[in-house]
Amino acid sequence: MVNVPRLVIAAPSSGSGKTTVATGLMAAFSERGLAVSPHKVGPDYIDPGYHALAVSPGASGASGPAGAPGSAARVRPGRNLDAYMCGPGLIGPLFAHGAAGCDLAVVEGVMGLYDGASGQGELASTAQVSKLLRAPVVLVVDASSQSRSVAALVHGFASWDPEVRIGGVILNKVATDRHERLLREALDESGVPVMGVLRRADGVAAPSRHLGLVPVAERRAEAVGSMRELAARVRAGCDLEALLALARSAPALDVTPWEPAVEPVAPVAGAGRPVIAVAGGSAFTFSYAEHTELLAAAGADVVPFDPLRDEELPAGTRGLVIGGGFPEVYAPELSANEPLRKAVAELAYSGAPVAAECAGLLYLARSLDGAPMCGVLAADARMSGRLTLGYREAVAVGDSALARAGTRVRGHEFHRTVLEPGAGAAPAWGVVHPERRVEGFVQGGVHASYLHTHWAAAPELARRFVERCTA
């Protein structure tokens, strides 16, 4: 049984202020000395980076009083809860894994409360996750263009699905004292208590670009300052005691925490644990914490490196994982690091296992917007004006260092780049839904694709990769 107090922060639609409120609450409660577990519904990589900063020691300006409960000194990653990629059955266990030992968990929703995977009902919606976690929902409402109508809106959301428990409302973008009074009077009739009011000037905006917010890794010093201001404003505008009481009203969750437990790969005599280098830094910020946990559980030593700064791969590297991010923003700098590009190409040409997703795919290409990349793949990438976004179902076309032929996965695409050609002679995946096509490259030990996957749903991918690194 899991007894972690928890809240889901949702909204009627995107742009209402979920990230502002959720991140501010994480920071404000962490500031009070609570160990806060941050979570995000859906596949998004960027918001969890801000969540992790919000619960980092000192990020909000204080580390909490001495003797406070929990362990505020522990840095916790923001973790995703995606019922499409991982399946509904893993939501509770993944939550319990991330929230172990915490005093409070805050889960930021995705899109509108009831919006999920296109054409698949409630699947992957914030509402579904709230029910799977038996967690009360706090609805963040953009009140900038309404007064009494807010009561009808909240009533509609609260009554749509009786299994979704909306326990409170936070009003965002409120203009004046009079506006606040009108909103509160209307909501008095709805039966849903107001637990916070943020004024129109209270927003602390992070800069955005073509795929959403700029990741925290690219602006950490500035983001720390913004986080302190955000924590102060949310603390001043929200009833933290009422929110904490609501979180503590969540019933016990009957789940067993997920563990990155895969059968460890037997090491080669005298070789020790294989070193798997994982790309990070400002250009490669998209990763799920469970991936490195699974690699380590399978018997690897996971070593991060920064392709923008490091001119060599980590000593003894026998496998390489390059996840998503923004290589298009840093194409000149990545290209200028010629020693590392050559080292990556040499590793790939040696037949060593290389798993690349999206940004990693572009980095392995011949060029990106005309800038030379690693040249492992006979393909060229460029920015486009079209956003490719959505869930995908795919099957491994052939055997690779990552997957056996026929392995089925669910994943997500999210990019504004185009790769020509989009698939090699041996494609990585055959996409079977929502359309049928092949994409990506399998070449020697390389498995490169636009598709983001979540290995918690397919831990055999991590074990197979480590096995190939050990061979």
GROMACS .gro file of C-alpha atoms in nm:
model
  471
    1MET     CA    1   0.000   0.000   0.000
    2VAL     CA    2   0.122   0.350  -0.087
    3ASN     CA    3   0.015   0.636   0.141
    4VAL     CA    4   0.189   0.935  -0.016
    5PRO     CA    5  -0.030   1.249  -0.005
    6ARG     CA    6  -0.088   1.365  -0.361
    7LEU     CA    7  -0.249   1.626  -0.583
    8VAL     CA    8  -0.315   1.639  -0.956
    9ILE     CA    9  -0.297   1.989  -1.104
   10ALA     CA   10  -0.529   2.007  -1.406
   11ALA     CA   11  -0.704   2.269  -1.618
   12PRO     CA   12  -0.993   2.304  -1.863
   13SER     CA   13  -0.747   2.360  -2.148
   14SER     CA   14  -0.384   2.417  -2.234
   15GLY     CA   15  -0.252   2.762  -2.154
   16SER     CA   16  -0.450   2.799  -1.831
   17GLY     CA   17  -0.142   2.801  -1.607
   18LYS     CA   18  -0.092   2.436  -1.502
   19THR     CA   19   0.286   2.452  -1.527
   20THR     CA   20   0.303   2.781  -1.336
   21VAL     CA   21   0.086   2.650  -1.053
   22ALA     CA   22   0.226   2.297  -1.035
   23THR     CA   23   0.588   2.412  -1.043
   24GLY     CA   24   0.519   2.692  -0.796
   25LEU     CA   25   0.352   2.451  -0.554
   26MET     CA   26   0.642   2.207  -0.581
   27ALA     CA   27   0.884   2.486  -0.500
   28ALA     CA   28   0.673   2.636  -0.221
   29PHE     CA   29   0.621   2.305  -0.044
   30SER     CA   30   0.988   2.213  -0.088
   31GLU     CA   31   1.077   2.546   0.066
   32ARG     CA   32   0.881   2.439   0.374
   33GLY     CA   33   1.104   2.134   0.411
   34LEU     CA   34   0.871   1.875   0.258
   35ALA     CA   35   1.020   1.611   0.030
   36VAL     CA   36   0.813   1.664  -0.285
   37SER     CA   37   0.790   1.411  -0.566
   38PRO     CA   38   0.730   1.580  -0.905
   39HIS     CA   39   0.537   1.410  -1.185
   40LYS     CA   40   0.402   1.500  -1.529
   41VAL     CA   41   0.116   1.335  -1.717
   42GLY     CA   42   0.208   1.251  -2.075
   43PRO     CA   43   0.533   1.230  -2.273
   44ASP     CA   44   0.661   1.586  -2.219
   45TYR     CA   45   1.031   1.615  -2.132
   46ILE     CA   46   1.059   1.990  -2.070
   47ASP     CA   47   0.817   2.048  -1.781
   48PRO     CA   48   0.979   1.772  -1.571
   49GLY     CA   49   1.308   1.961  -1.595
   50TYR     CA   50   1.145   2.261  -1.428
   51HIS     CA   51   0.981   2.029  -1.175
   52ALA     CA   52   1.319   1.880  -1.082
   53LEU     CA   53   1.459   2.230  -1.035
   54ALA     CA   54   1.161   2.327  -0.818
   55VAL     CA   55   1.230   2.047  -0.570
   56SER     CA   56   1.609   2.085  -0.576
   57PRO     CA   57   1.768   2.202  -0.250
   58GLY     CA   58   1.787   2.581  -0.241
   59ALA     CA   59   1.617   2.639  -0.577
   60SER     CA   60   1.329   2.829  -0.417
   61GLY     CA   61   1.557   3.020  -0.182
   62ALA     CA   62   1.535   2.798   0.124
   63SER     CA   63   1.602   2.438   0.216
   64GLY     CA   64   1.336   2.408   0.481
   65PRO     CA   65   1.348   2.416   0.858
   66ALA     CA   66   1.569   2.184   1.054
   67GLY     CA   67   1.394   1.866   1.151
   68ALA     CA   68   1.136   1.898   0.876
   69PRO     CA   69   0.984   1.570   0.760
   70GLY     CA   70   1.114   1.384   0.461
   71SER     CA   71   1.446   1.435   0.290
   72ALA     CA   72   1.452   1.771   0.114
   73ALA     CA   73   1.822   1.733   0.040
   74ARG     CA   74   1.763   1.452  -0.208
   75VAL     CA   75   1.747   1.565  -0.568
   76ARG     CA   76   1.455   1.397  -0.740
   77PRO     CA   77   1.401   1.384  -1.117
   78GLY     CA   78   1.072   1.487  -1.266
   79ARG     CA   79   0.900   1.166  -1.374
   80ASN     CA   80   0.642   1.108  -1.645
   81LEU     CA   81   0.318   0.916  -1.610
   82ASP     CA   82   0.210   0.824  -1.963
   83ALA     CA   83  -0.075   0.576  -1.983
   84TYR     CA   84  -0.043   0.545  -2.361
   85MET     CA   85   0.326   0.458  -2.381
   86CYS     CA   86   0.345   0.262  -2.057
   87GLY     CA   87  -0.012   0.135  -2.025
   88PRO     CA   88  -0.261   0.218  -1.747
   89GLY     CA   89  -0.134  -0.072  -1.536
   90LEU     CA   90   0.207   0.089  -1.487
   91ILE     CA   91   0.085   0.433  -1.378
   92GLY     CA   92   0.042   0.344  -1.011
   93PRO     CA   93   0.367   0.145  -0.985
   94LEU     CA   94   0.571   0.416  -1.162
   95PHE     CA   95   0.417   0.681  -0.938
   96ALA     CA   96   0.496   0.477  -0.626
   97HIS     CA   97   0.855   0.427  -0.743
   98GLY     CA   98   0.910   0.799  -0.791
   99ALA     CA   99   0.726   0.906  -0.477
  100ALA     CA  100   0.890   0.658  -0.239
  101GLY     CA  101   0.991   0.827   0.085
  102CYS     CA  102   0.822   1.157   0.000
  103ASP     CA  103   0.589   1.372   0.205
  104LEU     CA  104   0.389   1.496  -0.095
  105ALA     CA  105   0.354   1.426  -0.466
  106VAL     CA  106   0.240   1.689  -0.716
  107VAL     CA  107   0.130   1.567  -1.059
  108GLU     CA  108   0.100   1.820  -1.339
  109GLY     CA  109  -0.163   1.727  -1.597
  110VAL     CA  110  -0.154   1.753  -1.974
  111MET     CA  111  -0.378   1.963  -2.202
  112GLY     CA  112  -0.736   1.985  -2.073
  113LEU     CA  113  -0.844   1.757  -1.790
  114TYR     CA  114  -1.035   1.514  -2.013
  115ASP     CA  115  -0.811   1.533  -2.323
  116GLY     CA  116  -0.621   1.214  -2.405
  117ALA     CA  117  -0.484   1.013  -2.695
  118SER     CA  118  -0.669   1.111  -3.010
  119GLY     CA  119  -0.970   0.893  -3.077
  120GLN     CA  120  -0.908   0.666  -2.777
  121GLY     CA  121  -1.145   0.801  -2.515
  122GLU     CA  122  -0.990   0.887  -2.181
  123LEU     CA  123  -0.664   0.699  -2.249
  124ALA     CA  124  -0.360   0.902  -2.138
  125SER     CA  125  -0.573   1.190  -2.011
  126THR     CA  126  -0.515   1.370  -1.684
  127ALA     CA  127  -0.857   1.246  -1.573
  128GLN     CA  128  -0.759   0.884  -1.628
  129VAL     CA  129  -0.432   0.926  -1.439
  130SER     CA  130  -0.611   1.097  -1.148
  131LYS     CA  131  -0.844   0.798  -1.123
  132LEU     CA  132  -0.562   0.546  -1.145
  133LEU     CA  133  -0.384   0.732  -0.863
  134ARG     CA  134  -0.706   0.794  -0.665
  135ALA     CA  135  -0.580   1.150  -0.636
  136PRO     CA  136  -0.782   1.468  -0.582
  137VAL     CA  137  -0.768   1.721  -0.864
  138VAL     CA  138  -0.707   2.094  -0.833
  139LEU     CA  139  -0.847   2.275  -1.135
  140VAL     CA  140  -0.649   2.579  -1.255
  141VAL     CA  141  -0.888   2.817  -1.432
  142ASP     CA  142  -0.788   3.109  -1.650
  143ALA     CA  143  -1.037   3.362  -1.517
  144SER     CA  144  -0.917   3.655  -1.727
  145SER     CA  145  -1.230   3.683  -1.942
  146GLN     CA  146  -1.510   3.567  -1.716
  147SER     CA  147  -1.682   3.623  -1.383
  148ARG     CA  148  -1.999   3.431  -1.288
  149SER     CA  149  -1.955   3.189  -1.579
  150VAL     CA  150  -1.662   3.037  -1.393
  151ALA     CA  151  -1.913   2.853  -1.173
  152ALA     CA  152  -2.076   2.686  -1.474
  153LEU     CA  153  -1.736   2.587  -1.611
  154VAL     CA  154  -1.620   2.434  -1.282
  155HIS     CA  155  -1.955   2.262  -1.227
  156GLY     CA  156  -1.933   2.106  -1.573
  157PHE     CA  157  -1.583   1.973  -1.519
  158ALA     CA  158  -1.665   1.847  -1.170
  159SER     CA  159  -1.978   1.662  -1.279
  160TRP     CA  160  -1.862   1.520  -1.613
  161ASP     CA  161  -1.704   1.208  -1.461
  162PRO     CA  162  -1.815   1.120  -1.106
  163GLU     CA  163  -1.495   0.918  -1.056
  164VAL     CA  164  -1.281   1.231  -1.098
  165ARG     CA  165  -1.269   1.417  -0.769
  166ILE     CA  166  -1.217   1.790  -0.816
  167GLY     CA  167  -1.129   1.906  -0.468
  168GLY     CA  168  -1.045   2.269  -0.531
  169VAL     CA  169  -0.994   2.552  -0.777
  170ILE     CA  170  -0.704   2.792  -0.827
  171LEU     CA  171  -0.804   3.104  -1.017
  172ASN     CA  172  -0.533   3.235  -1.249
  173LYS     CA  173  -0.497   3.574  -1.420
  174VAL     CA  174  -0.740   3.751  -1.190
  175ALA     CA  175  -0.745   4.125  -1.264
  176THR     CA  176  -0.860   4.312  -0.951
  177ASP     CA  177  -1.002   4.272  -0.601
  178ARG     CA  178  -1.351   4.323  -0.745
  179HIS     CA  179  -1.290   4.057  -1.009
  180GLU     CA  180  -1.176   3.816  -0.738
  181ARG     CA  181  -1.484   3.889  -0.530
  182LEU     CA  182  -1.719   3.817  -0.823
  183LEU     CA  183  -1.540   3.490  -0.897
  184ARG     CA  184  -1.550   3.377  -0.536
  185GLU     CA  185  -1.920   3.462  -0.501
  186ALA     CA  186  -2.001   3.257  -0.811
  187LEU     CA  187  -1.795   2.961  -0.697
  188ASP     CA  188  -1.959   2.963  -0.354
  189GLU     CA  189  -2.259   2.812  -0.532
  190SER     CA  190  -2.055   2.540  -0.704
  191GLY     CA  191  -1.947   2.359  -0.388
  192VAL     CA  192  -1.583   2.351  -0.506
  193PRO     CA  193  -1.362   2.561  -0.276
  194VAL     CA  194  -1.124   2.827  -0.405
  195MET     CA  195  -0.775   2.732  -0.285
  196GLY     CA  196  -0.578   3.004  -0.454
  197VAL     CA  197  -0.590   3.324  -0.655
  198LEU     CA  198  -0.306   3.443  -0.877
  199ARG     CA  199  -0.324   3.791  -1.020
  200ARG     CA  200  -0.275   3.868  -1.385
  201ALA     CA  201   0.069   4.011  -1.315
  202ASP     CA  202   0.169   3.708  -1.111
  203GLY     CA  203   0.279   3.492  -1.402
  204VAL     CA  204   0.650   3.410  -1.416
  205ALA     CA  205   0.696   3.315  -1.778
  206ALA     CA  206   0.976   3.097  -1.906
  207PRO     CA  207   1.091   3.175  -2.260
  208SER     CA  208   0.949   2.958  -2.537
  209ARG     CA  209   1.048   2.853  -2.887
  210HIS     CA  210   0.940   2.606  -3.158
  211LEU     CA  211   0.875   2.304  -2.930
  212GLY     CA  212   0.754   2.485  -2.617
  213LEU     CA  213   0.946   2.613  -2.316
  214VAL     CA  214   1.323   2.648  -2.332
  215PRO     CA  215   1.457   2.357  -2.119
  216VAL     CA  216   1.588   2.446  -1.777
  217ALA     CA  217   1.932   2.303  -1.861
  218GLU     CA  218   1.977   2.586  -2.111
  219ARG     CA  219   1.897   2.866  -1.865
  220ARG     CA  220   1.958   2.723  -1.520
  221ALA     CA  221   2.089   3.039  -1.347
  222GLU     CA  222   1.801   3.247  -1.478
  223ALA     CA  223   1.553   2.969  -1.403
  224VAL     CA  224   1.665   2.949  -1.039
  225GLY     CA  225   1.586   3.318  -0.995
  226SER     CA  226   1.247   3.274  -1.160
  227MET     CA  227   1.175   2.970  -0.943
  228ARG     CA  228   1.229   3.169  -0.624
  229GLU     CA  229   0.993   3.439  -0.744
  230LEU     CA  230   0.738   3.182  -0.854
  231ALA     CA  231   0.749   3.003  -0.517
  232ALA     CA  232   0.695   3.334  -0.336
  233ARG     CA  233   0.398   3.432  -0.551
  234VAL     CA  234   0.229   3.092  -0.529
  235ARG     CA  235   0.291   3.084  -0.154
  236ALA     CA  236   0.129   3.427  -0.121
  237GLY     CA  237  -0.165   3.350  -0.348
  238CYS     CA  238  -0.251   2.991  -0.253
  239ASP     CA  239  -0.380   2.832   0.066
  240LEU     CA  240  -0.100   2.581   0.114
  241GLU     CA  241  -0.255   2.435   0.428
  242ALA     CA  242  -0.582   2.363   0.249
  243LEU     CA  243  -0.398   2.214  -0.047
  244LEU     CA  244  -0.188   1.993   0.181
  245ALA     CA  245  -0.499   1.879   0.366
  246LEU     CA  246  -0.661   1.793   0.032
  247ALA     CA  247  -0.352   1.595  -0.070
  248ARG     CA  248  -0.358   1.406   0.259
  249SER     CA  249  -0.719   1.307   0.198
  250ALA     CA  250  -0.613   1.078  -0.088
  251PRO     CA  251  -0.676   0.716   0.011
  252ALA     CA  252  -0.408   0.450   0.022
  253LEU     CA  253  -0.306   0.322  -0.319
  254ASP     CA  254  -0.293  -0.056  -0.349
  255VAL     CA  255   0.006  -0.091  -0.582
  256THR     CA  256   0.355  -0.236  -0.572
  257PRO     CA  257   0.623   0.021  -0.664
  258TRP     CA  258   0.788  -0.035  -1.000
  259GLU     CA  259   1.148  -0.147  -0.981
  260PRO     CA  260   1.409  -0.128  -1.257
  261ALA     CA  261   1.453  -0.501  -1.209
  262VAL     CA  262   1.563  -0.682  -1.519
  263GLU     CA  263   1.772  -0.996  -1.524
  264PRO     CA  264   2.130  -0.865  -1.512
  265VAL     CA  265   2.348  -0.945  -1.808
  266ALA     CA  266   2.633  -1.176  -1.712
  267PRO     CA  267   2.957  -0.979  -1.749
  268VAL     CA  268   3.236  -1.108  -1.971
  269ALA     CA  269   3.513  -1.255  -1.756
  270GLY     CA  270   3.762  -0.985  -1.664
  271ALA     CA  271   3.571  -0.713  -1.851
  272GLY     CA  272   3.359  -0.578  -1.566
  273ARG     CA  273   3.045  -0.373  -1.621
  274PRO     CA  274   3.022  -0.219  -1.968
  275VAL     CA  275   3.035   0.161  -1.983
  276ILE     CA  276   2.734   0.309  -2.163
  277ALA     CA  277   2.774   0.679  -2.243
  278VAL     CA  278   2.452   0.883  -2.232
  279ALA     CA  279   2.438   1.221  -2.407
  280GLY     CA  280   2.329   1.518  -2.200
  281GLY     CA  281   2.397   1.889  -2.170
  282SER     CA  282   2.197   2.170  -2.326
  283ALA     CA  283   2.152   2.004  -2.666
  284PHE     CA  284   2.024   1.668  -2.538
  285THR     CA  285   1.781   1.729  -2.253
  286PHE     CA  286   1.506   1.479  -2.337
  287SER     CA  287   1.538   1.165  -2.128
  288TYR     CA  288   1.338   0.951  -1.888
  289ALA     CA  289   1.502   0.865  -1.557
  290GLU     CA  290   1.382   0.507  -1.585
  291HIS     CA  291   1.604   0.446  -1.889
  292THR     CA  292   1.931   0.495  -1.702
  293GLU     CA  293   1.789   0.305  -1.404
  294LEU     CA  294   1.712   0.008  -1.627
  295LEU     CA  295   2.054   0.018  -1.793
  296ALA     CA  296   2.222   0.019  -1.453
  297ALA     CA  297   1.998  -0.263  -1.327
  298ALA     CA  298   2.092  -0.469  -1.632
  299GLY     CA  299   2.457  -0.439  -1.541
  300ALA     CA  300   2.593  -0.125  -1.708
  301ASP     CA  301   2.791   0.169  -1.575
  302VAL     CA  302   2.600   0.469  -1.709
  303VAL     CA  303   2.824   0.772  -1.767
  304PRO     CA  304   2.686   1.108  -1.890
  305PHE     CA  305   2.872   1.329  -2.135
  306ASP     CA  306   2.802   1.661  -2.309
  307PRO     CA  307   2.845   1.667  -2.688
  308LEU     CA  308   2.876   2.045  -2.677
  309ARG     CA  309   3.179   2.042  -2.448
  310ASP     CA  310   3.341   1.699  -2.424
  311GLU     CA  311   3.587   1.617  -2.702
  312GLU     CA  312   3.607   1.249  -2.608
  313LEU     CA  313   3.359   0.980  -2.514
  314PRO     CA  314   3.387   0.853  -2.155
  315ALA     CA  315   3.679   0.617  -2.105
  316GLY     CA  316   3.595   0.258  -2.196
  317THR     CA  317   3.268   0.341  -2.372
  318ARG     CA  318   3.113   0.028  -2.521
  319GLY     CA  319   2.767   0.160  -2.597
  320LEU     CA  320   2.607   0.497  -2.664
  321VAL     CA  321   2.259   0.637  -2.594
  322ILE     CA  322   2.167   0.971  -2.754
  323GLY     CA  323   1.818   1.087  -2.664
  324GLY     CA  324   1.610   1.384  -2.770
  325GLY     CA  325   1.662   1.754  -2.737
  326PHE     CA  326   1.742   2.056  -2.949
  327PRO     CA  327   2.042   1.987  -3.173
  328GLU     CA  328   1.895   2.227  -3.429
  329VAL     CA  329   1.952   2.513  -3.184
  330TYR     CA  330   2.312   2.409  -3.128
  331ALA     CA  331   2.401   2.276  -3.473
  332PRO     CA  332   2.704   2.509  -3.522
  333GLU     CA  333   2.847   2.421  -3.179
  334LEU     CA  334   2.788   2.048  -3.224
  335SER     CA  335   2.948   2.063  -3.565
  336ALA     CA  336   3.247   2.257  -3.431
  337ASN     CA  337   3.324   1.975  -3.184
  338GLU     CA  338   3.490   1.771  -3.456
  339PRO     CA  339   3.691   1.544  -3.223
  340LEU     CA  340   3.375   1.413  -3.059
  341ARG     CA  341   3.192   1.373  -3.390
  342LYS     CA  342   3.479   1.158  -3.511
  343ALA     CA  343   3.481   0.955  -3.189
  344VAL     CA  344   3.107   0.887  -3.220
  345ALA     CA  345   3.147   0.785  -3.584
  346GLU     CA  346   3.436   0.553  -3.502
  347LEU     CA  347   3.237   0.389  -3.223
  348ALA     CA  348   2.940   0.337  -3.455
  349TYR     CA  349   3.157   0.203  -3.737
  350SER     CA  350   3.312  -0.046  -3.494
  351GLY     CA  351   2.972  -0.208  -3.455
  352ALA     CA  352   2.920  -0.094  -3.095
  353PRO     CA  353   2.555  -0.054  -2.991
  354VAL     CA  354   2.416   0.297  -3.042
  355ALA     CA  355   2.055   0.389  -2.955
  356ALA     CA  356   1.945   0.728  -3.087
  357GLU     CA  357   1.605   0.895  -3.059
  358CYS     CA  358   1.501   1.210  -3.247
  359ALA     CA  359   1.782   1.455  -3.163
  360GLY     CA  360   2.020   1.160  -3.154
  361LEU     CA  361   1.903   1.061  -3.501
  362LEU     CA  362   1.986   1.410  -3.631
  363TYR     CA  363   2.327   1.408  -3.461
  364LEU     CA  364   2.416   1.082  -3.636
  365ALA     CA  365   2.312   1.220  -3.977
  366ARG     CA  366   2.543   1.365  -4.238
  367SER     CA  367   2.428   1.722  -4.178
  368LEU     CA  368   2.177   1.936  -3.990
  369ASP     CA  369   2.075   2.260  -4.159
  370GLY     CA  370   2.394   2.238  -4.359
  371ALA     CA  371   2.625   2.190  -4.060
  372PRO     CA  372   2.825   1.864  -4.067
  373MET     CA  373   2.719   1.613  -3.803
  374CYS     CA  374   2.865   1.269  -3.726
  375GLY     CA  375   2.807   1.126  -4.073
  376VAL     CA  376   2.710   0.782  -3.947
  377LEU     CA  377   2.385   0.783  -4.147
  378ALA     CA  378   2.356   0.871  -4.516
  379ALA     CA  379   2.084   1.126  -4.449
  380ASP     CA  380   2.051   1.502  -4.410
  381ALA     CA  381   1.825   1.693  -4.171
  382ARG     CA  382   1.676   2.040  -4.185
  383MET     CA  383   1.429   2.251  -3.996
  384SER     CA  384   1.080   2.275  -4.142
  385GLY     CA  385   0.770   2.480  -4.073
  386ARG     CA  386   0.566   2.172  -3.989
  387LEU     CA  387   0.523   2.025  -3.642
  388THR     CA  388   0.512   1.646  -3.627
  389LEU     CA  389   0.340   1.552  -3.302
  390GLY     CA  390   0.153   1.253  -3.173
  391TYR     CA  391   0.145   0.903  -3.033
  392ARG     CA  392   0.254   0.613  -3.250
  393GLU     CA  393   0.228   0.234  -3.243
  394ALA     CA  394   0.525   0.063  -3.404
  395VAL     CA  395   0.688  -0.272  -3.456
  396ALA     CA  396   1.058  -0.350  -3.499
  397VAL     CA  397   1.112  -0.437  -3.865
  398GLY     CA  398   1.425  -0.645  -3.803
  399ASP     CA  399   1.670  -0.742  -3.532
  400SER     CA  400   1.885  -0.463  -3.389
  401ALA     CA  401   2.099  -0.389  -3.086
  402LEU     CA  402   1.786  -0.249  -2.920
  403ALA     CA  403   1.497  -0.472  -3.023
  404ARG     CA  404   1.418  -0.811  -3.168
  405ALA     CA  405   1.224  -0.824  -3.492
  406GLY     CA  406   0.852  -0.808  -3.415
  407THR     CA  407   0.890  -0.618  -3.088
  408ARG     CA  408   0.589  -0.389  -3.052
  409VAL     CA  409   0.615  -0.053  -2.880
  410ARG     CA  410   0.411   0.258  -2.824
  411GLY     CA  411   0.594   0.585  -2.861
  412HIS     CA  412   0.568   0.954  -2.936
  413GLU     CA  413   0.696   1.187  -3.210
  414PHE     CA  414   0.768   1.554  -3.143
  415HIS     CA  415   0.981   1.752  -3.388
  416ARG     CA  416   0.992   2.026  -3.651
  417THR     CA  417   1.273   1.876  -3.851
  418VAL     CA  418   1.270   1.664  -4.164
  419LEU     CA  419   1.522   1.391  -4.243
  420GLU     CA  420   1.589   1.290  -4.603
  421PRO     CA  421   1.567   0.999  -4.654
  422GLY     CA  422   1.345   0.920  -4.358
  423ALA     CA  423   1.436   0.552  -4.350
  424GLY     CA  424   1.734   0.338  -4.438
  425ALA     CA  425   1.753   0.010  -4.627
  426ALA     CA  426   1.691  -0.155  -4.291
  427PRO     CA  427   1.436   0.066  -4.110
  428ALA     CA  428   1.418   0.087  -3.732
  429TRP     CA  429   1.040   0.074  -3.697
  430GLY     CA  430   0.733   0.002  -3.898
  431VAL     CA  431   0.469   0.248  -3.778
  432VAL     CA  432   0.132   0.073  -3.775
  433HIS     CA  433  -0.084   0.347  -3.620
  434PRO     CA  434  -0.211   0.609  -3.689
  435GLU     CA  435  -0.065   0.555  -4.037
  436ARG     CA  436   0.146   0.282  -4.195
  437ARG     CA  437   0.505   0.363  -4.291
  438VAL     CA  438   0.862   0.273  -4.209
  439GLU     CA  439   1.110   0.507  -4.048
  440GLY     CA  440   1.455   0.520  -3.894
  441PHE     CA  441   1.774   0.326  -3.950
  442VAL     CA  442   1.930   0.000  -3.836
  443GLN     CA  443   2.292  -0.008  -3.944
  444GLY     CA  444   2.547  -0.232  -3.775
  445GLY     CA  445   2.496  -0.169  -3.404
  446VAL     CA  446   2.304   0.156  -3.465
  447HIS     CA  447   1.932   0.189  -3.398
  448ALA     CA  448   1.823   0.545  -3.484
  449SER     CA  449   1.469   0.679  -3.511
  450TYR     CA  450   1.246   0.980  -3.454
  451LEU     CA  451   1.032   0.771  -3.217
  452HIS     CA  452   1.060   0.842  -2.844
  453THR     CA  453   0.991   0.531  -2.636
  454HIS     CA  454   0.956   0.462  -2.264
  455TRP     CA  455   1.162   0.161  -2.166
  456ALA     CA  456   0.969   0.099  -1.843
  457ALA     CA  457   0.702  -0.050  -2.069
  458ALA     CA  458   0.960  -0.268  -2.246
  459PRO     CA  459   1.252  -0.336  -2.008
  460GLU     CA  460   1.376  -0.603  -2.246
  461LEU     CA  461   1.507  -0.319  -2.464
  462ALA     CA  462   1.748  -0.209  -2.191
  463ARG     CA  463   1.863  -0.563  -2.120
  464ARG     CA  464   1.919  -0.640  -2.488
  465PHE     CA  465   2.119  -0.320  -2.530
  466VAL     CA  466   2.342  -0.397  -2.232
  467GLU     CA  467   2.382  -0.754  -2.355
  468ARG     CA  468   2.508  -0.625  -2.690
  469CYS     CA  469   2.747  -0.388  -2.512
  470THR     CA  470   2.883  -0.679  -2.310
  471ALA     CA  471   2.927  -0.913  -2.609
   0.00000   0.00000   0.00000
